[in-house]
Short mmCIF file of C-alpha atoms and ligand atoms in Angstrom, two decimals:
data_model
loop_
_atom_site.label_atom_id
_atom_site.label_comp_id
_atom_site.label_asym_id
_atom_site.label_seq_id
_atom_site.Cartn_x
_atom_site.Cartn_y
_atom_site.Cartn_z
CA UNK A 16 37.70 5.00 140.71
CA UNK A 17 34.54 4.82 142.65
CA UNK A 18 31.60 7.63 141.39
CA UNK A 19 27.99 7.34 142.79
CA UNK A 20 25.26 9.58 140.91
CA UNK A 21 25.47 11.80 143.82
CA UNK A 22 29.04 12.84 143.25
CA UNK A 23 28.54 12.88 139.38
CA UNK A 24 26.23 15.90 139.91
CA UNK A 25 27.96 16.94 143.49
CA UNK A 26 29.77 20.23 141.36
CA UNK A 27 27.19 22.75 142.34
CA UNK A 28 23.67 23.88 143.55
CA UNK A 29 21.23 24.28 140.68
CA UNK A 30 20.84 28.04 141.40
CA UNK A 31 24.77 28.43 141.63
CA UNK A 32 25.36 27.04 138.24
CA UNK A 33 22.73 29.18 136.42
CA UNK A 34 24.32 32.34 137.89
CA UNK A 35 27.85 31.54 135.95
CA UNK A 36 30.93 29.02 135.78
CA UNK A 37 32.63 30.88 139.04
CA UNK A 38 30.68 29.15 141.18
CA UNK A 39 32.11 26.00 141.13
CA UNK A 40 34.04 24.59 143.74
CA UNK A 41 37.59 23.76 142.70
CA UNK A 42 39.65 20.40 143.71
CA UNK A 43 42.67 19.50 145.55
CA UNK A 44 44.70 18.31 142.29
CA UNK A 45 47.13 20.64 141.81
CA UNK A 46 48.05 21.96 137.85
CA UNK A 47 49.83 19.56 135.57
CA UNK A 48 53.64 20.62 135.01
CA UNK A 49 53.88 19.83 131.49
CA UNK A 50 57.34 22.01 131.10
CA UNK A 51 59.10 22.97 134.36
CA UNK A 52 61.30 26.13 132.23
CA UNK A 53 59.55 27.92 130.76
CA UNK A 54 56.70 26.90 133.00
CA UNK A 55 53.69 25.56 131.27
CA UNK A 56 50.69 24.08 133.29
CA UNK A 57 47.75 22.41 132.62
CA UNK A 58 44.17 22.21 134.54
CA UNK A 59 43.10 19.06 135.85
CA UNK A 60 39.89 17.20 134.56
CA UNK A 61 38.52 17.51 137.68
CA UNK A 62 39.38 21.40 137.93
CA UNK A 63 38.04 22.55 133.61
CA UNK A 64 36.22 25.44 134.06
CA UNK A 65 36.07 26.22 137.98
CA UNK A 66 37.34 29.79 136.32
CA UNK A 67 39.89 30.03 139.69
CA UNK A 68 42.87 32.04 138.11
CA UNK A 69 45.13 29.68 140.03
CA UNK A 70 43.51 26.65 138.53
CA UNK A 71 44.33 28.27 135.23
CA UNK A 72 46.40 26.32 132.70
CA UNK A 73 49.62 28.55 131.39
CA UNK A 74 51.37 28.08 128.49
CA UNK A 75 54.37 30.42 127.65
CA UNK A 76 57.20 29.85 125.48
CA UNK A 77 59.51 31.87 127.07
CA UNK A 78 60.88 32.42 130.35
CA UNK A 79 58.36 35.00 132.28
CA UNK A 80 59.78 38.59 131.45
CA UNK A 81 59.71 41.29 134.21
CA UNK A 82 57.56 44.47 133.44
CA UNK A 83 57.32 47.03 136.15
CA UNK A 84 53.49 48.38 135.84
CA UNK A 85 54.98 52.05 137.09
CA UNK A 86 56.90 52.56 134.48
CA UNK A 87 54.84 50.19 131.87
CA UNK A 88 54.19 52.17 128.53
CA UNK A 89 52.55 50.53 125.42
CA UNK A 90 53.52 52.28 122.27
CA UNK A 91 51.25 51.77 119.38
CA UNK A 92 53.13 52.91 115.71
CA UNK A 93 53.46 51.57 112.36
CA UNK A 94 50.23 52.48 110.10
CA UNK A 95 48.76 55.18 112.60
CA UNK A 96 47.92 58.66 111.93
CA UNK A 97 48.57 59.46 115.57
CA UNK A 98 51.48 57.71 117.29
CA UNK A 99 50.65 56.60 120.84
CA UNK A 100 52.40 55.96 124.30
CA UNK A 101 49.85 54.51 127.01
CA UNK A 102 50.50 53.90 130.43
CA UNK A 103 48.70 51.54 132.53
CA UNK A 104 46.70 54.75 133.99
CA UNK A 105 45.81 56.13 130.71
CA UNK A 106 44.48 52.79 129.48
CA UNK A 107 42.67 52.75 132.82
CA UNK A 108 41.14 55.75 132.27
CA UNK A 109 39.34 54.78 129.06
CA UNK A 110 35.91 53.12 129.20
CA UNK A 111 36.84 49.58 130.22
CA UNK A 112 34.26 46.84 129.96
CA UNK A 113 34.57 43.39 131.48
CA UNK A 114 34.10 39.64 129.84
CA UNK A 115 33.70 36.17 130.47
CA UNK A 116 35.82 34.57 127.62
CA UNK A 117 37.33 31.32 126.99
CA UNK A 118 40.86 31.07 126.01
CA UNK A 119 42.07 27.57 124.42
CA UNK A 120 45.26 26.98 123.18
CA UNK A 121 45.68 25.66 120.17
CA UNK A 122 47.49 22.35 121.42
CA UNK A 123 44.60 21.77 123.66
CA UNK A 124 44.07 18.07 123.26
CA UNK A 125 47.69 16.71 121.23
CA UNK A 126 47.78 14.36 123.70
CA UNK A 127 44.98 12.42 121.81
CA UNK A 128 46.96 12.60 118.14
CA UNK A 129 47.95 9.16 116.79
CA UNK A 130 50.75 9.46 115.54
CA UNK A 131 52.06 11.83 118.33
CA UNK A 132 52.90 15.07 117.49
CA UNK A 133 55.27 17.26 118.29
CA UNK A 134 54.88 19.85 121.22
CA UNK A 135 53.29 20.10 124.54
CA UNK A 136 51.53 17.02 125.37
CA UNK A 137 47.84 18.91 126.67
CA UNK A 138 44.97 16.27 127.51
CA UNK A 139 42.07 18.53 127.49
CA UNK A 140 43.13 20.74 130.35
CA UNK A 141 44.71 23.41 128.18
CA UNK A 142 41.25 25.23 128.02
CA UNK A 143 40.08 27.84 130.83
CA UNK A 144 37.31 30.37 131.11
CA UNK A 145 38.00 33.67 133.03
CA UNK A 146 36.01 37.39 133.73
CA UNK A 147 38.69 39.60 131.60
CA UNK A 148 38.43 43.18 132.46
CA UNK A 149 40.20 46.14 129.98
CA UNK A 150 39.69 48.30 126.88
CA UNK A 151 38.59 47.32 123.59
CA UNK A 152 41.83 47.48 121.12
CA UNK A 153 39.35 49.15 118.55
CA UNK A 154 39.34 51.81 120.91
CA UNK A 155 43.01 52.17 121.36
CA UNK A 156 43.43 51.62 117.61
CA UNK A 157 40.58 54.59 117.11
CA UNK A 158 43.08 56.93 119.20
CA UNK A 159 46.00 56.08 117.36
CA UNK A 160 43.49 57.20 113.89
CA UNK A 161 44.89 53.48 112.20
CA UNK A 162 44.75 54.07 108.50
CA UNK A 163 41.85 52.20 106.79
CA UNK A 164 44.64 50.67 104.36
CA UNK A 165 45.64 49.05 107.69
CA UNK A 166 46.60 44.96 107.00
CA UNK A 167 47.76 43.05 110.15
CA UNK A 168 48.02 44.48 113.79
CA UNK A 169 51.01 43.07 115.23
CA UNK A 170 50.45 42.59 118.76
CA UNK A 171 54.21 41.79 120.61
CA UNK A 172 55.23 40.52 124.23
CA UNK A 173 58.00 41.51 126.31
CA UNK A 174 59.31 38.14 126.43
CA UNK A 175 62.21 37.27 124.42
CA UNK A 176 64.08 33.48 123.47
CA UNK A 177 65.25 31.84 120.66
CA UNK A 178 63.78 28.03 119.09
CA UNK A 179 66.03 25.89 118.02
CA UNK A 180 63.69 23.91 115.40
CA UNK A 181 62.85 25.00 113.27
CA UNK A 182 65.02 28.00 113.96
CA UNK A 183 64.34 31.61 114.38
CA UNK A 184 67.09 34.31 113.32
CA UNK A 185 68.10 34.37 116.77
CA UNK A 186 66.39 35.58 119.96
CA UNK A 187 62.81 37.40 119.34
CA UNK A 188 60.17 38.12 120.71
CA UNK A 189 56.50 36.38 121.60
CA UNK A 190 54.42 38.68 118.72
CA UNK A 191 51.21 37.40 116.38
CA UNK A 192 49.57 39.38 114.02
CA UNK A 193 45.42 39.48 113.77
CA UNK A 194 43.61 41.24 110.77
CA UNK A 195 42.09 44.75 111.49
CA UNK A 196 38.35 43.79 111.07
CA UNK A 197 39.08 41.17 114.11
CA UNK A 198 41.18 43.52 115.93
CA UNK A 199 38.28 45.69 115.85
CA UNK A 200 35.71 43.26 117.34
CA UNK A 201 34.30 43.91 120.72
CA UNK A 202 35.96 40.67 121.92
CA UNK A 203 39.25 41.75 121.58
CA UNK A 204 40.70 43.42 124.14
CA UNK A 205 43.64 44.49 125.79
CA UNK A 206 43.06 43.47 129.92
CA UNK A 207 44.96 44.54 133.08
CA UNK A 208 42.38 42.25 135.21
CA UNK A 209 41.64 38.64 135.46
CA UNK A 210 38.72 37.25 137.78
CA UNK A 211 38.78 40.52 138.97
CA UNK A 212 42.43 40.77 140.23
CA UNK A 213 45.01 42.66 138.40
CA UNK A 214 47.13 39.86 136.02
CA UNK A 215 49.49 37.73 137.74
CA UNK A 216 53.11 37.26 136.18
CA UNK A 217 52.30 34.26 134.11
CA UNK A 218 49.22 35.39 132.70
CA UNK A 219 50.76 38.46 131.22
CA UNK A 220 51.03 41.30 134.22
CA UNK A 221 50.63 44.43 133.62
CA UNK A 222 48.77 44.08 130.13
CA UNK A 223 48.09 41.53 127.68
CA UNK A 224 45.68 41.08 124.40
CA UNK A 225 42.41 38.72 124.51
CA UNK A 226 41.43 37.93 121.25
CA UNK A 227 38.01 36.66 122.20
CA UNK A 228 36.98 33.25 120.19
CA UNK A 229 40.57 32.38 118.72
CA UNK A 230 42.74 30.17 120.00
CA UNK A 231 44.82 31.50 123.07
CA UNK A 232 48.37 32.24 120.48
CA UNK A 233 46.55 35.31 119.19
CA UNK A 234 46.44 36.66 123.29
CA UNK A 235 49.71 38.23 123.65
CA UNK A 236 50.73 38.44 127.15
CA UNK A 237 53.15 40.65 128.48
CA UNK A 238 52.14 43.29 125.68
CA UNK A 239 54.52 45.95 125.13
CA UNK A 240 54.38 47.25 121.33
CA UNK A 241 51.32 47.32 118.69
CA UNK A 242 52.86 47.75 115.72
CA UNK A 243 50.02 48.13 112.55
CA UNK A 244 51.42 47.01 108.89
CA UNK A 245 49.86 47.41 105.47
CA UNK A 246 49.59 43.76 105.19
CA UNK A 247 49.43 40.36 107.10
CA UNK A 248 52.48 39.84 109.19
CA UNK A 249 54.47 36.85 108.06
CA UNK A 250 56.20 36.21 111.63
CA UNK A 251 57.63 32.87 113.45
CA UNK A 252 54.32 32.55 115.17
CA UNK A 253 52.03 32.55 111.98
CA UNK A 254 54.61 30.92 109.55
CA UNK A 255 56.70 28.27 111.11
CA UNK A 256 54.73 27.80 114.03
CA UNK A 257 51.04 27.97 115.05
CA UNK A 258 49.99 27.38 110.94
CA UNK A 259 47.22 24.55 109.10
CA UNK A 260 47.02 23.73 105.56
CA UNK A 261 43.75 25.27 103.80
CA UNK A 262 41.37 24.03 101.76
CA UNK A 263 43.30 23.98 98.40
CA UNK A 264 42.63 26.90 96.43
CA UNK A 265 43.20 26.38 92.55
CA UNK A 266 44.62 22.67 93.89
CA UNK A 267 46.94 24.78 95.36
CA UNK A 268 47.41 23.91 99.44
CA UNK A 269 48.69 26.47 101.22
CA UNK A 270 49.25 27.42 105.10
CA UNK A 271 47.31 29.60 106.64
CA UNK A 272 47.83 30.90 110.69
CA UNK A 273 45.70 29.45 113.44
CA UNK A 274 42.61 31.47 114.21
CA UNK A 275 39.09 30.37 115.45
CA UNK A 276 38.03 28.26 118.33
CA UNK A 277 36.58 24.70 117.20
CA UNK A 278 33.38 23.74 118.23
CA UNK A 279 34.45 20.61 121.54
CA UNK A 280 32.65 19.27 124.03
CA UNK A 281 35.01 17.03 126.88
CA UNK A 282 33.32 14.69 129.04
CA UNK A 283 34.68 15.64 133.13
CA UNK A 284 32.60 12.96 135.09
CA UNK A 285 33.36 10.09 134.62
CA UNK A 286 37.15 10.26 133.68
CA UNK A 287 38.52 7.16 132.23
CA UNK A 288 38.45 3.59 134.06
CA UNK A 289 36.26 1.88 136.42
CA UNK A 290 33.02 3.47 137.53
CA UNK A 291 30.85 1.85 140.32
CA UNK A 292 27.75 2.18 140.22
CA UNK A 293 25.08 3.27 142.93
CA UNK A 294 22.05 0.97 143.51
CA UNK A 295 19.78 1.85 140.86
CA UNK A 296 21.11 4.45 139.26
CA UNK A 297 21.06 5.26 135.70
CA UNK A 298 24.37 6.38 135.21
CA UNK A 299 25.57 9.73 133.71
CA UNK A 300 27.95 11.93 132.15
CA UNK A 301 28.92 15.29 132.99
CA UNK A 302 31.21 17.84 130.88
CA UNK A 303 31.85 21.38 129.24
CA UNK A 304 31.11 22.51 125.53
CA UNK A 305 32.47 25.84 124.04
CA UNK A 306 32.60 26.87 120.50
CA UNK A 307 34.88 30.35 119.51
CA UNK A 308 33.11 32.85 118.31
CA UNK A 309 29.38 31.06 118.34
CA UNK A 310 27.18 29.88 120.82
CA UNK A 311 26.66 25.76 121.31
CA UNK A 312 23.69 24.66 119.90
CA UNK A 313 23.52 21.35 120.89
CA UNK A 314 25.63 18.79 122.61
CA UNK A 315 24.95 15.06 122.09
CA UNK A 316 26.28 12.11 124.09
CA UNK A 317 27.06 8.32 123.12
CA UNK A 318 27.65 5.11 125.34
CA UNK A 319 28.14 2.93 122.51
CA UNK A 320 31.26 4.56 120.51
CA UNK A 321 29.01 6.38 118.47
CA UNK A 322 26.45 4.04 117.56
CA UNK A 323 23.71 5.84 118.91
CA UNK A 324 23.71 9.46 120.17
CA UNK A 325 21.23 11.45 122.76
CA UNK A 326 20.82 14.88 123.40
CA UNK A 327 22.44 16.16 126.26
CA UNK A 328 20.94 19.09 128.65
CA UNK A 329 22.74 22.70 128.66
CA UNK A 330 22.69 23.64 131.98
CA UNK A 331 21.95 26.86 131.56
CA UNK A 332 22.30 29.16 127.83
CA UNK A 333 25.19 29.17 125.82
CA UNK A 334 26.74 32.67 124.27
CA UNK A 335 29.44 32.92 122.15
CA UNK A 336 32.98 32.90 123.58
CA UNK A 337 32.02 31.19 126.41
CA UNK A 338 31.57 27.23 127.75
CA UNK A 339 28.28 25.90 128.95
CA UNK A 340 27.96 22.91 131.35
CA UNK A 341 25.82 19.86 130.19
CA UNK A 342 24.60 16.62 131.86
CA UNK A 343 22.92 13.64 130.62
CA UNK A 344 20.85 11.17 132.17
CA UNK A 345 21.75 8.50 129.60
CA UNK A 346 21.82 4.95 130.74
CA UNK A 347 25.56 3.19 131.60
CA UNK A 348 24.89 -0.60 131.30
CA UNK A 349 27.11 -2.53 133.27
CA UNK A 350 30.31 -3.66 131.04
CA UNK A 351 33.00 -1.74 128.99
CA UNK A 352 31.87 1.34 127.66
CA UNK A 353 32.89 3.92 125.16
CA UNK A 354 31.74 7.52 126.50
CA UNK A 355 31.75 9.97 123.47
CA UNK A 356 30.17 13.80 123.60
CA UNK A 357 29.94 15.86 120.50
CA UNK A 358 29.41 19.51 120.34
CA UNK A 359 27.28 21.18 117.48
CA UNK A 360 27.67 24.99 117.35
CA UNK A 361 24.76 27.42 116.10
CA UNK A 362 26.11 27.65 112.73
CA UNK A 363 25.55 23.43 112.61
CA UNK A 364 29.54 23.27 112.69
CA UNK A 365 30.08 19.66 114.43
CA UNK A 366 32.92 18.04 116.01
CA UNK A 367 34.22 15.05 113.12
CA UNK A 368 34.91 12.08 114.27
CA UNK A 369 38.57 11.15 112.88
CA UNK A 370 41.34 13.97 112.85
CA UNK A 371 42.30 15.92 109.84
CA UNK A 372 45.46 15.99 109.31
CA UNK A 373 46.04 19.14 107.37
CA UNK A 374 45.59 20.80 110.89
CA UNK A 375 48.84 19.32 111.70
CA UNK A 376 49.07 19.91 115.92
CA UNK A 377 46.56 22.27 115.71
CA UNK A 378 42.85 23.00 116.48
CA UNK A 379 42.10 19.74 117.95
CA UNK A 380 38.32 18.76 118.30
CA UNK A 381 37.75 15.20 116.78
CA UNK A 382 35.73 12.96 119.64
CA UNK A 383 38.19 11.59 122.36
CA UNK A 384 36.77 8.52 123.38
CA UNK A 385 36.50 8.04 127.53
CA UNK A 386 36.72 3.77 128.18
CA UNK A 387 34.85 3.03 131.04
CA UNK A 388 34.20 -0.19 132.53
CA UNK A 389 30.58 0.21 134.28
CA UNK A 390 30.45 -1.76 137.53
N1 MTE B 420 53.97 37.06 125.18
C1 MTE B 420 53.44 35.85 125.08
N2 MTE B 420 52.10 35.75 124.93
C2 MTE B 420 51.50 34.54 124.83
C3 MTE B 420 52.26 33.34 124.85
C4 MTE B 420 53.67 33.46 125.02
O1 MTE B 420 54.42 32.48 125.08
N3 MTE B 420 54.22 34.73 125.13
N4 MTE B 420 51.64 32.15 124.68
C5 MTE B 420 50.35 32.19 123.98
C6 MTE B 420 49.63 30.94 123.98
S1 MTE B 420 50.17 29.78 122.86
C7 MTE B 420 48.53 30.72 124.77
S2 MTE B 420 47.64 29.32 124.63
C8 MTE B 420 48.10 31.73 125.76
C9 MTE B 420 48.02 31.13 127.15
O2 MTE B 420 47.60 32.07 128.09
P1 MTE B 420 47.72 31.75 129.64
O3 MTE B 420 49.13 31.33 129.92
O4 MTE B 420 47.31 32.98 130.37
O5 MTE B 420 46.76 30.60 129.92
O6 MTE B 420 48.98 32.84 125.81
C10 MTE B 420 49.46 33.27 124.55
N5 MTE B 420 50.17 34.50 124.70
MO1 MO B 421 48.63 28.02 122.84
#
């Protein structure tokens, strides 16, 4: 691969990136089949965060269910004073608000675990960025009078399958449960539009959840049913699947479901091998950084495997649940390099160096090295 300084920073006009991520210009790579049935895809380096809805990666675990949006109802029951049955137009007729939000998967990056683990192999391109318009599910919740004693809200999809391993009791559905003080948030919402165009099929059409600043199992697509419970749901998707090991407490370990968004930053420019080198110029790197619920602080770049780390520019300020772009000048001396970036949120979480294993394939945000041979 041949990259001159010029194309390194070719992504966008200075004034175009300041006014948000849409503006930049998508490639010609097409998404990465990672499964062809169910269909899961993943966004090219080259495409992270151009926030085109048809650039966006797509992971589902089940075949893509068919909801008519005429005769769509969402029925919210369980611990509710006031049982409810929404249709799209109801929903649409509540105060809606609109939000740029990442949405990671949890996967995002198993590519990169030695040994490899089990699942989707993601590089870094299960990660996206999109303008999600819809209501805030404290709002539906608020109509449906949810008792205060309310535990888990059990948010479920249409779509239906079984898993062989480990094994569920036979077919069920897509569901995941999320405590009521986070279900209450104003980043969690349930959204009929994406990038301003109602949801396509494989993003969830006619409704789905975004649970702004967790990882992308908590955004049920194809919603259907709410149901609240007096305590946290023990389902497949919390349990057996999507699950880390805590902290021991009392030097007791125990599992715990995947919630919040790791601090990451991914280098885009240059991708791994050969970069050539215009006359006189310094060099480079290029990338995203996002952190959950918190805004980036800081982002920090190394040429040397970590021996020696500079600060990065945000292009632009970081808020919470969304990416920022960065760019460093730093110097690429000819030879074999190691890139690294690390990402430092405003809560001075950082990104650690070696993986934990306790997250088994889960939340993964230790530096990914990017070997480059500087021409
Ligand atoms: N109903 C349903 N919702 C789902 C899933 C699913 O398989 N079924 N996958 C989840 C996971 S693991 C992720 S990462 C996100 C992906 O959203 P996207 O396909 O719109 O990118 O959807 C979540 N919501
Ligand atoms: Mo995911």
């Amino acid at each position: 691969m041949s990259l001159s300084r010029r194309e390194l920073f070719r992504t966008a006009p200075i004034a175009a990136v300041a006014a948000g991520l849409n503006t930049r210009y998508a490639s010609a790579e097409p998404l990465i089949v990672r499964m062809q049935e169910p269909r899961n895809l993943e966004t090219a380096l080259s495409d992270l965060f151009t926030a085109k809805t048809d650039k966006f990666f797509v992971r589902s675990h089940f075949a893509v269910p068919e909801v008519d949006p005429k005769t769509f109802k969402l029925t919210v029951e369980g611990h509710v004073g006031n049982k409810l049955e929404l249709t799209l137009d109801d929903l649409k007729k509540m105060e809606s608000v609109s939000r740029e939000i990442v949405l990671e998967c949890a996967g995002n990056g198993r590519v990169f675990l030695v040994p490899q683990a089990r699942g989707l192999q993601w590089g870094h391109g299960a990660v996206g960025q999109a303008k999600w318009t819809g209501v805030p599910l404290g709002a539906v919740l608020e109509r449906a009078k949810v008792k205060a004693s309310a535990g888990d809200v059990v948010l479920i999809g249409a779509d239906k399958g079984t898993i062989a391993d480990p094994a569920t009791p036979g077919a069920i559905n897509f569901d995941r449960g999320i405590p009521l003080a986070k279900a209450k948030k104003d980043e969690t919402l349930l959204v009929w539009n994406m990038n301003d165009e109602p949801l396509t099929a494989s993003h969830g059409a006619p409704l789905r959840a975004l649970v702004g600043g967790w990882y992308g199992m908590a955004s049920v697509k194809w919603l259907s049913r709410i149901v609240v419970l007096d305590k946290p749901h023990a389902g497949f998707w919390q349990t057996l699947d999507y699950s880390v090991w805590d902290r021991p407490k009392d030097g007791l370990p125990q599992l715990v479901p995947v919630t919040a968004i790791q601090p990451k930053a991914v280098i885009t420019s240059p991708a791994p091998g050969t970069v050539q080198l215009a006359k006189k110029s310094a060099g480079g790197m290029v990338g995203y950084a996002w952190a959950g619920e918190h805004a980036v602080a800081k982002v920090e770049v190394s040429a040397d495997g970590g021996k020696t780390w500079s600060a990065a520019k945000l292009w632009g300020k970081s808020e919470p649940f969304q990416a920022v772009e960065w760019r460093s000048d730093i110097v690429l001396p000819r030879g074999p390099r190691t890139l690294l970036a690390r990402c430092t949120d405003d809560k001075g979480n950082t990104q650690a160096a070696t993986r934990d294993a306790d997250r088994r394939s889960y939340m993964i945000n230790h530096l990914v090295p990017v070997e480059v041979t500087v021409k």
